[in-house]
Structure formats: C-alpha cells, structure tokens
Amino acid sequence: MIYLDHNATTPVDPRVREEMLPYLVEIFGNPSSLHSFGRKAKEAIEEARIRVAHLISANPKEIFFTSGGTEADNLAIRGIASYHKDRGKHIITTAIEHHAVLLCTDALEKEGFKITYIMPKKDGIVSAEDVLKAISKETILITIMTANNETGAFQPIKEIGRRLAEHNKKRTAKDRVYFHTDAVQAVGKTPFDVDKLQVDMVSLSGHKIYGPKGVGAIYIRQGSRISPITYGGQHENGMRPGTENVPGIVGFGRAAEIANSEFYKMKEVKRLRDLLERGILERIPDVQINGSQDMRLPTTTSISFSGVFSESLLAVLDQKGIAVSSGSACNSSSPSSHVLKSMELSKETMLSTLRFSLGTGNTEEEIRFVISATAEAVDKLR
Ligand SMILES: *Cc1c(COP(=O)(O)O)cnc(C)c1O
C-alpha cells in the first residue's frame, strides 16, 4: 500500500504512540485532581504545552488545547465575534479556507455578521492588498489560512501581519482588528513564528503532524480580548473547559517536538513531490499542475488529467494500492472543490483533478511506482 493522502491525515509516529501509551494505562488521573495521579497527568499536559509552544515560537501560556483544528478555528472566529460584536460585525476571510472556517463564517452571516470573502488569483494565492483594502470601521477579524490543503499554496500571512500591525498601531486590545490564521497544514512543514508573522491566533491540529486525531490547539496572543465558546470549568484557563484529553495532548506534544527537530526531512519530501510531478508531466500528455509552483507546501501537488474523471482514476489507483484524494477529505462526497472553483478552473478540469500529498514515510521506489501506475490508469481511462 502506498499512502499519498497526508493532507487528510498522517499515520501516528511510533515514537508518539510510545509516549502516549502510559497515559492510556497507568497514568489515568484527572489533571484537575490534587493527588499524585492527577499531578502526573497535569505535568504531562504542561510538558506538551511547552513543546507545542516551541514549534510556533510562542509562550506556553498562550497555548490552549482543543479537540482539533476545527474547534480551534471555531473558537478563534466565534470567540472574537462574540466579544467584539458590539463595536463591529465585519469579518474578512478568503474563498479558499477550510470548511471549519467557511461554515463557521456562514453561520455568523446568518446571525447578522457581514463576511468578505477574498478571491485568490489563478495561482491560488490571495493578494495582501485585497485583504487590507477590505478593512472597514466595522472590521473585527481577519482569518486567512497559512497554506491551503488542496493546492498547498502559501498565503501572504507575513505581509498581511505587517500591514495590519501598521493599521492597528494606535489601537488597543479593545478596538484592534484581530488576525487569525489556520496553520493546520503549514506547521511542522515550514518554520512558523507567531511574532515574525504578527498573528494573534493560530489553529493547530495533531493528526496532520504524525500525532493522534481528536486533539489540537489554539494559540492566543497574551492580552487578546476573546470569549470562550463553551462553558464548564477552569480547564485551559477557562478558554476551553472540559477534562483534558491527556493521552491525545501528550501525543500531540511529542509530535510537535519531533516535527520541530526534523524539518530537514521536508527536503526529501519535496524532492519526491517534484519527482512525482516531473514523472507525470513527462509520461502523461494533457495534464496540468494547479496553483503556484513555488509558493507552496513541499508535500502537495494538485494535478488535473484532462478527459479523465478523478473519481474513476482514484478508484483505479486504489485498486493498485495507492491512496490519493480527489479534493479535501472533508468534502469528498461532493466532487467539486470550492478552492479550485475560486481559482477559475473549468468544471471539467475541476472534475479531473487529484491531490497527491506526500509524507516523511514515502520512498523513491513508491513514487516511481505511482508514476507508472498513474500513466497506465490514465491511458486506460482515456
Ligand atoms: C484538517 C484541517 C482542519 C481540521 O482539523 P481537524 O483536527 O481535523 O479538526 C482545519 N484546517 C485545515 C487547513 C485542515 O487541513
């Protein structure tokens, strides 16, 4: 079996699993308990917080564990909307966000918020200028992903952060425009520093960086004014109440630590991704790569195979033991992609697109096999 769907989820690193196991067996205490069982669990959570903070150059006090990237996105958006709604109800985002953002802003729109969806250029990247120009007196939040899950395209977070900081210069925590980024796909693959990027909030997820599913975190810059979206206790400083997912948090912490010390592995992943692309372009006529080819994740390529239904191609490749995706995992039931659509791809091209997303476990032998298998399959289907 060859797994090329790492943007949907990654396998758990054996070192992560190893670190989690004791917390599923003997160290079962409730982190809120005052006895030694509880204290051990609490210590493990605080160690994980330090590790996750380190991965994005944040202070551990600014990390709040959640059930994943989706909850982190919702907390950032709803949390700011709820705290600041009396001074403004305008939010700026993009048309290419993950559904965790888009369906959340949709819901807010129904509640009376005004949402501006910035369109990307044909390369899948929004312009910082367009984002800044959309700011009005009513704007309370800008939320833009760091890297897109379908094309891998990096968005100009640093430039937006710099220009927004300029805009916010004379404002306080009460009246500034907050900046959130969904960095679920970017962290662990590219260095990420909350101060250099000048972001206020960042969404993270464990299972996209070789950690477990069902755990993630939100970074919230100290001094930010934001409301929780659930109530129930003082866990995570009241920002995210509920008894902590201790094994998950421990695993996420270890995964963050490994990612932070093994960035060098991305060089090989990029080499294999480029090899895959070149192989496909050389072997198969009438194919195109979608989105920017320089400003993107080292792991990802979105390729359209003219005249072939991606669903059929996916099925043939699956029979050969190769796992790829025809869009994002979250809307694999609907064949058209809001991301590719916003990049002005024709419906035909959209329906003939596959996403290959590589990971640290893939080998050159696998990639060579995938190139021949894809060439054969496309030939047969055409
Ligand atoms: C996977 C993903 C999410 C959702 O994270 P979960 O932990 O699965 O809830 C959010 N945003 C992006 C860009 C993602 O790729």
XYZ file of C-alpha atoms and ligand atoms in Angstrom:
397
model
C 0.000 0.000 0.000
C 1.225 3.487 -0.858
C -0.240 6.377 1.109
C -0.257 9.766 -0.629
C -3.055 11.464 1.299
C -1.145 13.069 4.173
C -3.142 16.309 3.953
C -6.210 14.317 5.018
C -4.378 12.723 7.914
C -0.963 11.298 8.767
C -0.080 7.980 10.396
C 0.891 8.208 14.072
C 4.674 8.245 14.500
C 5.736 5.165 16.544
C 7.590 7.494 18.948
C 4.316 9.365 19.530
C 2.406 6.157 20.205
C 5.118 5.049 22.624
C 4.841 8.278 24.595
C 1.025 8.087 24.716
C 0.677 4.503 25.941
C 1.322 5.053 29.680
C -1.436 7.697 29.692
C -3.912 5.120 28.384
C -2.874 2.648 31.082
C -1.303 3.514 34.428
C -1.242 7.338 34.386
C -5.008 7.755 34.188
C -5.539 10.507 36.762
C -7.738 13.546 36.191
C -5.377 16.510 35.711
C -7.627 18.610 37.969
C -7.212 16.215 40.920
C -4.818 17.289 43.648
C -3.379 13.825 44.424
C -0.333 12.307 42.728
C -2.386 10.581 39.983
C -3.780 13.942 38.949
C -0.486 15.779 39.330
C 1.291 13.362 36.977
C -1.326 13.905 34.284
C -1.169 17.674 34.820
C 2.627 17.671 34.488
C 2.382 15.769 31.219
C -0.055 18.339 29.818
C 2.231 21.215 30.797
C 5.207 19.491 29.155
C 3.146 19.060 25.961
C 2.147 22.734 26.112
C 5.814 23.745 26.163
C 6.561 21.514 23.178
C 3.653 22.822 21.093
C 4.511 26.426 22.022
C 8.093 25.818 20.944
C 7.006 24.657 17.475
C 5.496 28.093 16.725
C 7.835 30.186 18.931
C 5.055 31.097 21.371
C 4.827 31.331 25.148
C 3.278 28.139 26.644
C 0.725 30.358 28.430
C -0.643 31.257 25.005
C -1.448 27.637 24.019
C -4.911 26.178 24.711
C -5.607 22.557 23.829
C -8.749 21.770 21.825
C -10.317 18.741 20.146
C -8.577 19.609 16.870
C -8.159 22.171 14.134
C -11.891 22.543 13.558
C -12.589 23.531 17.149
C -9.597 25.894 17.151
C -10.962 27.656 14.037
C -14.425 27.936 15.587
C -13.013 29.217 18.876
C -10.952 31.905 17.152
C -13.774 33.140 14.940
C -16.743 32.804 17.288
C -14.642 33.887 20.261
C -13.692 37.197 18.626
C -17.155 37.664 17.100
C -18.832 37.191 20.450
C -16.512 39.501 22.412
C -16.369 42.328 19.851
C -19.816 42.230 18.201
C -20.910 45.477 19.820
C -18.219 47.509 18.074
C -18.384 45.825 14.686
C -19.730 42.817 12.840
C -17.416 42.578 9.845
C -15.042 39.666 9.255
C -12.607 39.237 6.359
C -11.629 35.778 5.141
C -10.920 34.060 1.815
C -12.903 31.849 -0.546
C -10.316 29.072 -0.173
C -10.482 28.423 3.570
C -11.131 25.006 5.075
C -14.790 24.298 5.809
C -14.013 24.632 9.518
C -13.700 28.360 8.791
C -16.169 28.769 5.916
C -19.107 27.015 7.587
C -18.417 28.963 10.785
C -18.488 32.313 8.968
C -21.618 31.123 7.078
C -23.331 30.584 10.414
C -22.241 34.028 11.652
C -23.568 35.588 8.447
C -26.998 34.157 9.299
C -26.664 35.797 12.717
C -26.151 39.235 11.167
C -22.392 39.446 10.635
C -21.032 40.712 7.344
C -18.365 38.477 5.807
C -15.995 39.465 2.987
C -14.609 36.501 1.054
C -11.402 37.490 -0.757
C -10.893 35.591 -4.027
C -7.465 34.140 -4.829
C -5.596 34.826 -8.044
C -5.320 31.968 -10.537
C -2.264 30.697 -8.630
C -4.434 30.026 -5.576
C -2.956 32.895 -3.553
C -4.879 35.928 -2.274
C -3.333 39.366 -2.515
C -2.450 41.091 0.761
C -3.507 44.342 -0.878
C -7.040 42.988 -1.474
C -7.250 41.887 2.155
C -6.094 45.220 3.593
C -8.388 47.175 1.264
C -11.390 45.264 2.594
C -10.940 46.609 6.138
C -13.733 48.937 7.280
C -14.638 50.628 10.575
C -16.736 47.571 11.361
C -13.952 45.008 10.886
C -13.049 42.981 13.974
C -11.264 39.963 12.496
C -9.219 38.771 9.544
C -8.929 34.986 9.252
C -6.738 33.526 6.498
C -5.084 30.130 6.269
C -1.285 29.852 6.142
C -1.222 27.118 3.483
C -4.110 25.656 1.530
C -4.908 21.968 1.996
C -5.827 21.308 -1.655
C -3.124 23.146 -3.600
C -0.561 23.671 -0.835
C -0.413 27.374 -1.778
C 1.064 29.648 0.904
C -0.927 32.794 1.616
C 0.890 36.093 2.319
C 0.460 35.890 6.103
C 3.662 37.786 6.890
C 2.772 40.704 4.643
C -0.785 40.888 5.961
C 0.519 40.682 9.536
C 2.982 43.512 8.928
C 0.461 45.779 7.255
C -2.244 45.018 9.777
C 0.158 45.832 12.626
C 0.615 49.227 10.974
C -3.175 49.642 10.782
C -3.540 48.630 14.453
C -0.707 50.840 15.701
C -2.820 53.284 17.672
C -5.453 50.736 18.696
C -5.808 48.748 21.898
C -6.934 45.170 22.550
C -10.478 46.574 22.648
C -10.625 48.100 19.201
C -7.969 46.432 17.096
C -8.564 44.195 14.066
C -7.556 40.689 15.171
C -5.623 38.350 12.878
C -6.194 34.591 12.949
C -4.532 32.004 10.738
C -5.464 28.357 10.248
C -1.949 26.912 10.144
C -3.031 23.271 10.397
C -1.374 22.345 7.085
C 1.668 24.588 7.427
C 3.112 23.892 10.863
C 5.645 21.137 11.034
C 6.329 21.523 7.314
C 7.718 25.031 7.360
C 9.143 27.157 10.214
C 6.414 29.176 11.920
C 6.964 32.085 14.314
C 3.963 33.926 15.779
C 5.948 37.137 16.333
C 7.586 37.256 12.916
C 4.179 36.690 11.304
C 2.455 39.099 13.737
C -0.595 36.884 14.146
C -2.926 36.984 17.174
C -4.387 33.494 16.909
C -3.264 30.254 15.252
C -5.107 26.936 14.761
C -3.139 23.687 15.048
C -4.038 20.000 14.731
C -2.303 16.845 15.979
C -3.198 14.398 13.226
C -1.687 16.420 10.393
C 1.764 16.233 12.003
C 2.005 12.492 12.813
C 0.144 12.882 16.107
C -3.227 11.447 17.149
C -6.661 12.540 15.879
C -9.094 14.473 18.035
C -6.555 16.849 19.552
C -5.289 20.253 18.507
C -4.614 23.663 19.942
C -5.209 27.337 19.521
C -2.523 29.926 20.121
C -3.980 33.164 21.527
C -1.612 36.118 21.936
C -1.482 37.377 25.513
C -3.708 40.393 26.062
C -6.218 39.448 23.353
C -9.877 40.008 24.167
C -11.744 36.847 23.239
C -14.708 34.933 24.728
C -14.780 31.168 25.199
C -17.423 29.334 23.155
C -18.106 26.599 25.713
C -18.546 26.818 29.477
C -17.926 24.316 32.213
C -14.804 24.839 34.281
C -11.389 26.380 34.680
C -9.569 23.924 32.385
C -7.254 25.615 29.890
C -7.707 28.825 31.866
C -11.451 28.773 31.219
C -10.838 29.209 27.492
C -11.621 25.561 26.742
C -13.359 23.800 29.629
C -13.701 20.022 29.900
C -11.484 17.264 31.285
C -8.399 17.208 29.114
C -7.673 14.514 26.507
C -4.448 13.605 28.310
C -3.140 10.806 26.027
C -4.005 12.880 22.955
C -2.326 16.011 24.304
C 0.786 14.034 25.268
C 0.922 12.544 21.756
C 0.395 15.931 20.118
C 3.196 17.373 22.259
C 5.603 14.633 21.231
C 4.598 15.019 17.556
C 5.270 18.772 17.792
C 8.672 18.123 19.334
C 9.596 15.637 16.603
C 8.379 17.966 13.832
C 10.434 20.778 15.311
C 13.650 18.769 15.265
C 13.091 17.066 11.911
C 12.322 19.889 9.479
C 15.237 18.594 7.400
C 13.008 15.668 6.353
C 10.889 18.064 4.296
C 13.755 18.458 1.847
C 13.430 14.811 0.840
C 9.623 15.031 0.765
C 9.897 17.986 -1.618
C 12.389 16.095 -3.794
C 9.921 13.189 -4.076
C 6.981 15.522 -4.766
C 8.955 17.191 -7.557
C 9.975 13.777 -8.910
C 6.325 12.703 -8.946
C 5.266 15.864 -10.769
C 8.029 15.664 -13.330
C 7.335 11.968 -13.932
C 3.645 12.582 -14.500
C 4.233 15.598 -16.758
C 6.730 13.603 -18.835
C 4.750 10.384 -19.079
C 1.209 11.674 -19.474
C 0.017 14.202 -22.104
C -2.595 16.887 -21.292
C -2.018 17.282 -17.581
C -1.690 20.499 -15.599
C -0.458 21.446 -12.142
C -2.890 23.721 -10.290
C -1.773 26.700 -8.250
C 1.557 28.300 -7.552
C 4.515 26.011 -8.055
C 6.990 27.939 -5.889
C 4.904 29.329 -3.040
C 3.543 26.076 -1.702
C 3.973 23.253 0.790
C 6.753 20.779 -0.045
C 4.251 17.932 0.351
C 1.442 18.766 -2.012
C 0.565 18.744 -5.689
C -2.818 19.226 -7.338
C -2.890 17.749 -10.845
C -5.649 17.742 -13.472
C -5.768 14.904 -16.008
C -7.744 16.212 -18.948
C -10.554 13.907 -20.090
C -10.415 11.630 -17.032
C -12.873 11.638 -14.140
C -10.863 11.964 -10.959
C -13.295 9.661 -9.156
C -12.564 6.864 -11.659
C -8.824 7.483 -11.552
C -8.896 7.462 -7.754
C -10.706 4.123 -7.778
C -8.260 2.535 -10.235
C -5.287 3.756 -8.202
C -6.947 2.460 -5.031
C -7.167 -0.990 -6.633
C -3.422 -0.783 -7.218
C -2.919 0.011 -3.530
C -2.347 3.755 -3.965
C -4.289 6.202 -1.779
C -4.828 9.718 -3.141
C -7.614 12.265 -2.888
C -9.938 13.991 -5.325
C -10.309 17.089 -3.169
C -10.237 17.636 0.534
C -11.180 14.735 2.792
C -13.855 16.846 4.403
C -15.965 17.210 1.284
C -15.017 14.085 -0.634
C -18.742 13.405 -1.013
C -19.111 16.413 -3.287
C -16.933 16.152 -6.383
C -16.433 19.884 -6.969
C -13.969 21.896 -4.950
C -14.639 25.420 -3.719
C -10.885 26.033 -3.781
C -10.318 25.080 -7.433
C -13.556 26.818 -8.406
C -12.382 30.092 -6.901
C -9.163 29.743 -8.948
C -11.384 29.816 -12.045
C -10.734 26.256 -13.141
C -13.374 24.999 -15.550
C -15.822 22.456 -14.195
C -14.253 19.812 -16.444
C -10.753 20.491 -15.160
C -12.030 20.507 -11.587
C -13.650 17.110 -12.006
C -10.417 15.648 -13.372
C -8.195 16.736 -10.512
C -6.318 14.618 -7.991
C -4.404 15.768 -4.943
C -1.250 13.868 -4.068
C 0.053 14.731 -0.600
C 3.301 13.125 0.470
C 4.747 12.423 3.883
C 8.017 11.578 5.578
C 7.464 7.826 5.144
C 7.258 7.810 1.342
C 10.156 6.415 -0.716
C 11.529 6.989 -4.213
C 10.579 3.434 -5.151
C 6.960 4.176 -4.206
C 6.911 7.386 -6.233
C 8.317 5.633 -9.309
C 5.604 3.001 -8.996
C 2.916 5.704 -8.619
C 4.118 7.451 -11.798
C 3.810 4.258 -13.904
C 0.551 3.208 -12.284
C -0.988 6.642 -12.904
C 0.230 6.704 -16.513
C -1.283 3.257 -17.113
C -4.558 4.144 -15.420
C -4.977 7.437 -17.306
C -4.196 5.690 -20.584
C -6.817 3.030 -19.873
C -9.495 5.529 -18.784
C -8.956 7.818 -21.753
C -7.511 19.114 8.632
C -7.703 20.575 8.616
C -8.513 21.217 9.574
C -9.318 20.444 10.580
O -8.529 19.904 11.615
P -9.158 18.704 12.470
O -8.121 18.470 13.540
O -9.313 17.542 11.548
O -10.446 19.185 13.033
C -8.621 22.586 9.531
N -7.964 23.308 8.619
C -7.172 22.749 7.694
C -6.457 23.614 6.707
C -7.016 21.364 7.658
O -6.261 20.811 6.717
